[in-house]
PDB file of C-alpha atoms in Angstrom:
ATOM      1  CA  UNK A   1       0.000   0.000   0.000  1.00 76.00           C
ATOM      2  CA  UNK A   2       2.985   2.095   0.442  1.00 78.00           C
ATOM      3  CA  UNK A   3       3.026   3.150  -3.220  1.00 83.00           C
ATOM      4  CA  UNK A   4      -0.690   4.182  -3.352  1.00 87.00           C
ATOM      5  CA  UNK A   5       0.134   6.081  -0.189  1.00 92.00           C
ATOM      6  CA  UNK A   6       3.153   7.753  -1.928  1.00 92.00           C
ATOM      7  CA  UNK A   7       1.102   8.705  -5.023  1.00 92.00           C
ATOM      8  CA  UNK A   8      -1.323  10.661  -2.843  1.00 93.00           C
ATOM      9  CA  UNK A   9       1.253  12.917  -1.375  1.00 94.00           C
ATOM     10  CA  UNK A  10       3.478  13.100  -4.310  1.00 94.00           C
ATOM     11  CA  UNK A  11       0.122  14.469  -6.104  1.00 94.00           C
ATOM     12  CA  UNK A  12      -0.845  16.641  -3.278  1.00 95.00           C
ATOM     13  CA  UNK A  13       1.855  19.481  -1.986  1.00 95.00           C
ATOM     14  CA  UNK A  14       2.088  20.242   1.667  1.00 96.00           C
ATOM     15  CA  UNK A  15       0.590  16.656   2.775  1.00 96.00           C
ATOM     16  CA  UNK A  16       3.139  16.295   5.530  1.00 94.00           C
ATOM     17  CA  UNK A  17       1.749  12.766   6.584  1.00 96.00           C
ATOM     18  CA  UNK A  18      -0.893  10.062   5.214  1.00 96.00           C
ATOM     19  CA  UNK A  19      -2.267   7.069   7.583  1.00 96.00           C
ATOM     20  CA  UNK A  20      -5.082   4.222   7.177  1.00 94.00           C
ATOM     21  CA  UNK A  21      -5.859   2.831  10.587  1.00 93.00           C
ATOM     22  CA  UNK A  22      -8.669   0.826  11.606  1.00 90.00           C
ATOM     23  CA  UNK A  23     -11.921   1.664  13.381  1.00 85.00           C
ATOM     24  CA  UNK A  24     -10.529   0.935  17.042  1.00 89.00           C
ATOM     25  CA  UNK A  25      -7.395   3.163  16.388  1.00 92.00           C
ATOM     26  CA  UNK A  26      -4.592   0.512  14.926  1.00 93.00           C
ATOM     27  CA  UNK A  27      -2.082   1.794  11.917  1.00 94.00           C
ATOM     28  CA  UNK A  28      -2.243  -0.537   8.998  1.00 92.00           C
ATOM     29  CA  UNK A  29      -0.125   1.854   6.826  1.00 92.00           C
ATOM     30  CA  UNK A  30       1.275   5.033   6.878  1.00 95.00           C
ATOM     31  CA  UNK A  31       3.648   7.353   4.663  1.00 96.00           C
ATOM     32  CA  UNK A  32       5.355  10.407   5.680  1.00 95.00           C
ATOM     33  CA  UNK A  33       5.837   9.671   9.067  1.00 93.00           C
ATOM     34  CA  UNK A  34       7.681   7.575  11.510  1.00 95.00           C
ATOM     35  CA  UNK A  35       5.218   4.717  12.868  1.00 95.00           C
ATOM     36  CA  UNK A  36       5.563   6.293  16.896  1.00 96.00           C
ATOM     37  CA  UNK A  37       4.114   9.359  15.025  1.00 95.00           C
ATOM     38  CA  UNK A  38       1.628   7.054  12.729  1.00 95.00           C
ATOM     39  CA  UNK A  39       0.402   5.223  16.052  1.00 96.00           C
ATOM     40  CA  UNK A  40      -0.653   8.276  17.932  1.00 95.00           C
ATOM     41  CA  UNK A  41      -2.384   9.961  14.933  1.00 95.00           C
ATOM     42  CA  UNK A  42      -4.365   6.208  14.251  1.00 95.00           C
ATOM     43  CA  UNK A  43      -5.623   6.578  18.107  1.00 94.00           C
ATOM     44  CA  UNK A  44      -6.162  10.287  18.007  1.00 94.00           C
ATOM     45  CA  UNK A  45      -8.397   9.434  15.006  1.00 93.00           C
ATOM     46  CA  UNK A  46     -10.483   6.361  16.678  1.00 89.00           C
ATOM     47  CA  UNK A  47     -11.223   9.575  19.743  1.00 91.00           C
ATOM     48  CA  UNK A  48     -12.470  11.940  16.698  1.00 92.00           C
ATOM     49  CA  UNK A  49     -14.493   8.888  14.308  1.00 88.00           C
ATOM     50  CA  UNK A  50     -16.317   7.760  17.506  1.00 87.00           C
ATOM     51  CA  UNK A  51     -16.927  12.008  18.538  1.00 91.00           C
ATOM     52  CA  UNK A  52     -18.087  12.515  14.941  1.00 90.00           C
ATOM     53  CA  UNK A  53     -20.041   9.703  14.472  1.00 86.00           C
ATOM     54  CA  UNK A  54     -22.005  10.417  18.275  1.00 88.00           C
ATOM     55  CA  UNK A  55     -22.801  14.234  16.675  1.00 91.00           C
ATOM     56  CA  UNK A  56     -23.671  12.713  13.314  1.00 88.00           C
ATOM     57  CA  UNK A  57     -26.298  10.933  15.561  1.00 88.00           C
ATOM     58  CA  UNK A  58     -28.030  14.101  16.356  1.00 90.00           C
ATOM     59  CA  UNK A  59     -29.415  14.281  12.499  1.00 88.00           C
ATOM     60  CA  UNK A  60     -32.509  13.360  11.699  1.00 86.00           C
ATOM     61  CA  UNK A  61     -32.001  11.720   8.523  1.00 83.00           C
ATOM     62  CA  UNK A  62     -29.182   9.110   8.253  1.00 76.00           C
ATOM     63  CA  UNK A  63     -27.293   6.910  10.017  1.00 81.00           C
ATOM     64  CA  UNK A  64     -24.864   9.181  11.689  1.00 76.00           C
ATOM     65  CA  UNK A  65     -22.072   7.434  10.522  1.00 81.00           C
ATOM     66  CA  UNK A  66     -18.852   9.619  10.115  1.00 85.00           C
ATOM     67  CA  UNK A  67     -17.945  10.543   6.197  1.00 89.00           C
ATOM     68  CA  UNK A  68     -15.240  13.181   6.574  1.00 92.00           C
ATOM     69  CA  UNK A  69     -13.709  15.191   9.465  1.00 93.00           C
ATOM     70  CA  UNK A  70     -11.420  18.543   8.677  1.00 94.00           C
ATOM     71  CA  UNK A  71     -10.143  20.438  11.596  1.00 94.00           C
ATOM     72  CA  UNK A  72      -8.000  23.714  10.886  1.00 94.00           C
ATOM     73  CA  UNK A  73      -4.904  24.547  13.312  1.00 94.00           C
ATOM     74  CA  UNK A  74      -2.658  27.136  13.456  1.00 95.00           C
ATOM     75  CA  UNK A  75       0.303  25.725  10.921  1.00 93.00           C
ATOM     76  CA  UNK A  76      -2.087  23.154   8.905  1.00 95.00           C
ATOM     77  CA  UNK A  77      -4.979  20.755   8.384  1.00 96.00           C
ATOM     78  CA  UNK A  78      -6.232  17.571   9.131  1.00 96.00           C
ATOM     79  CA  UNK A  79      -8.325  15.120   7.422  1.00 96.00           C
ATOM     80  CA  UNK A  80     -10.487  12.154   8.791  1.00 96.00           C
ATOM     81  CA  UNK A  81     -12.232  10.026   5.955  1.00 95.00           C
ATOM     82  CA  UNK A  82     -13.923   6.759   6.476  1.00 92.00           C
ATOM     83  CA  UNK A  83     -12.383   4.543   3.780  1.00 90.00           C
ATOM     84  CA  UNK A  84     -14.129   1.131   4.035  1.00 85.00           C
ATOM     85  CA  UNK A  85     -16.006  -0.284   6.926  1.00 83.00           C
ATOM     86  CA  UNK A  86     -14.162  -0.050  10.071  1.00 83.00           C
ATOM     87  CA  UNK A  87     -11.182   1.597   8.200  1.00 89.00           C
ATOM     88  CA  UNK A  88      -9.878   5.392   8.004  1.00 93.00           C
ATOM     89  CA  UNK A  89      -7.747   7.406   5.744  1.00 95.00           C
ATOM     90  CA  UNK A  90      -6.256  10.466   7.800  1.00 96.00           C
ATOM     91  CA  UNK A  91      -3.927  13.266   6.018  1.00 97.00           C
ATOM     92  CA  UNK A  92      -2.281  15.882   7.788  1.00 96.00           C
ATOM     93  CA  UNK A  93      -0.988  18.610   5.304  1.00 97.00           C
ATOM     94  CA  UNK A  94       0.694  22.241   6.082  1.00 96.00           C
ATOM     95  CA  UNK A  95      -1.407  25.518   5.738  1.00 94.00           C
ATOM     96  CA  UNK A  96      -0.740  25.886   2.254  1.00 94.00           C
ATOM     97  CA  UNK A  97      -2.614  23.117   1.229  1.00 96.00           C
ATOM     98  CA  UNK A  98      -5.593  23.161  -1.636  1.00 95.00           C
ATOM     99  CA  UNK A  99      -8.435  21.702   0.543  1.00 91.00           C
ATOM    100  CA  UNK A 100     -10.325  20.847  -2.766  1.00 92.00           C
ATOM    101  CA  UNK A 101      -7.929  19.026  -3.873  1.00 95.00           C
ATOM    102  CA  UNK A 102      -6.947  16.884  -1.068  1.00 95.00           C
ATOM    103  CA  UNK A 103     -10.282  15.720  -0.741  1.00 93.00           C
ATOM    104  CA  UNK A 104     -10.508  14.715  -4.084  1.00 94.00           C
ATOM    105  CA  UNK A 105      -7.967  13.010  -4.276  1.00 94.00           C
ATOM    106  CA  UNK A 106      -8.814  11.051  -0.794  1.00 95.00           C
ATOM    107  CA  UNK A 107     -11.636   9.933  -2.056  1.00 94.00           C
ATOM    108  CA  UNK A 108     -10.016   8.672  -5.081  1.00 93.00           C
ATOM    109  CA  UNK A 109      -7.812   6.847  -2.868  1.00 92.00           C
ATOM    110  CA  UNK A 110     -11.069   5.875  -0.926  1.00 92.00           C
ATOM    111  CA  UNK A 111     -12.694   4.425  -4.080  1.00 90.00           C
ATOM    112  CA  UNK A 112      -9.419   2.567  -4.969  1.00 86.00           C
ATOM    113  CA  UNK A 113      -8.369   0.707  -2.128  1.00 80.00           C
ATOM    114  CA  UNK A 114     -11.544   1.038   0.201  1.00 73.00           C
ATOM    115  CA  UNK A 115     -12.656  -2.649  -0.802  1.00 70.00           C
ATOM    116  CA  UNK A 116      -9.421  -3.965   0.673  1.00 69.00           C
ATOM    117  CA  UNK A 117      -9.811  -1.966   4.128  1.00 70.00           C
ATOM    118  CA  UNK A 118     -12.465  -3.352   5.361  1.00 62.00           C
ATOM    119  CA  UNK A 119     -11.750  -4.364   8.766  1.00 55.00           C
ATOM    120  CA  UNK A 120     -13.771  -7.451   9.897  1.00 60.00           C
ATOM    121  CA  UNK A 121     -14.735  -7.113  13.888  1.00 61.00           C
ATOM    122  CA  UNK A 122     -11.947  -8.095  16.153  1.00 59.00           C
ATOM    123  CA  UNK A 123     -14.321 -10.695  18.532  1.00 62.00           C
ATOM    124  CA  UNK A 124     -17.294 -11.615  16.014  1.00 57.00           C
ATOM    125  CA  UNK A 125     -20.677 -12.632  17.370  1.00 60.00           C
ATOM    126  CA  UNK A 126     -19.945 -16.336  17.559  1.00 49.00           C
ATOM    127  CA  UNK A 127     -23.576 -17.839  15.907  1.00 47.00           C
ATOM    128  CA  UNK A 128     -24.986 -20.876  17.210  1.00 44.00           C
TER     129      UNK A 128
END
C-alpha cells in the first residue's frame, strides 16, 4: 500500500503525513511519518471517528455514521475520511494546502483501495 500512499502525497503538496488505521485506532499503513508518530495519529483518530459519528447521531435523517472530518490549526490541516467499513484514511498537510484538492484526491484513494480496508470485527458474534 505504500506506493498508493506515496502517489497521494506526491500528487498533493504540503501533505506532511498520510495514515489508514482501523476503526478501534490501529495503523495498517502510513507514509510520511515515523510509525511512533503514525500510532498516535491512528488513536487520536479512533477519539475523533467515535466524537463525529455520536454528533452525526443528532441528524434526523441518516445513520450518523462519520464521512469526513477537517479540523484547521494554526500551521495546517487535518483530514479524517472513512475509507471502508471499520477503516480510516487520515492526512495531515501544512497551511498551504488546496483543501479541494486533497479531498478529491482522498476519495479517489477511498474508491481505490476502500474494498481492501475493510476491517472485519476483532471478537465476532460467535452464531450458534
Amino acid at each position: 500500500m505504500d506506493w498508493i500512499l506515496k502517489d497521494l502525497a506526491d500528487s498533493v503538496p504540503c501533505v506532511r503525513h498520510i495514515v489508514v488505521l482501523s476503526g478501534d485506532g490501529l495503523r495498517i499503513a502510513q507514509h510520511g511519518t515515523d510509525p511512533d508518530t503514525a500510532d498516535r495519529l491512528a488513536a487520536a483518530c479512533a477519539g475523533l471517528q467515535s466524537l463525529a459519528a455520536a454528533v452525526g447521531q443528532e441528524f434526523p435523517h441518516g445513520d450518523g455514521s462519520m464521512r469526513l472530518v477537517v479540523i484547521e490549526v494554526d500551521g495546517g490541516f487535518f483530514y479524517l475520511m472513512a475509507a471502508a467499513s471499520r477503516a480510516y484514511l487520515a492526512v495531515l498537510a501544512d497551511e498551504g494546502v488546496d483543501a479541494g484538492l486533497v479531498g478529491q484526491q482522498m476519495r479517489d484513494l477511498v474508491a481505490r483501495i476502500g474494498e481492501h480496508l475493510a476491517a472485519p470485527p476483532r471478537n465476532p458474534e460467535v452464531v450458534a
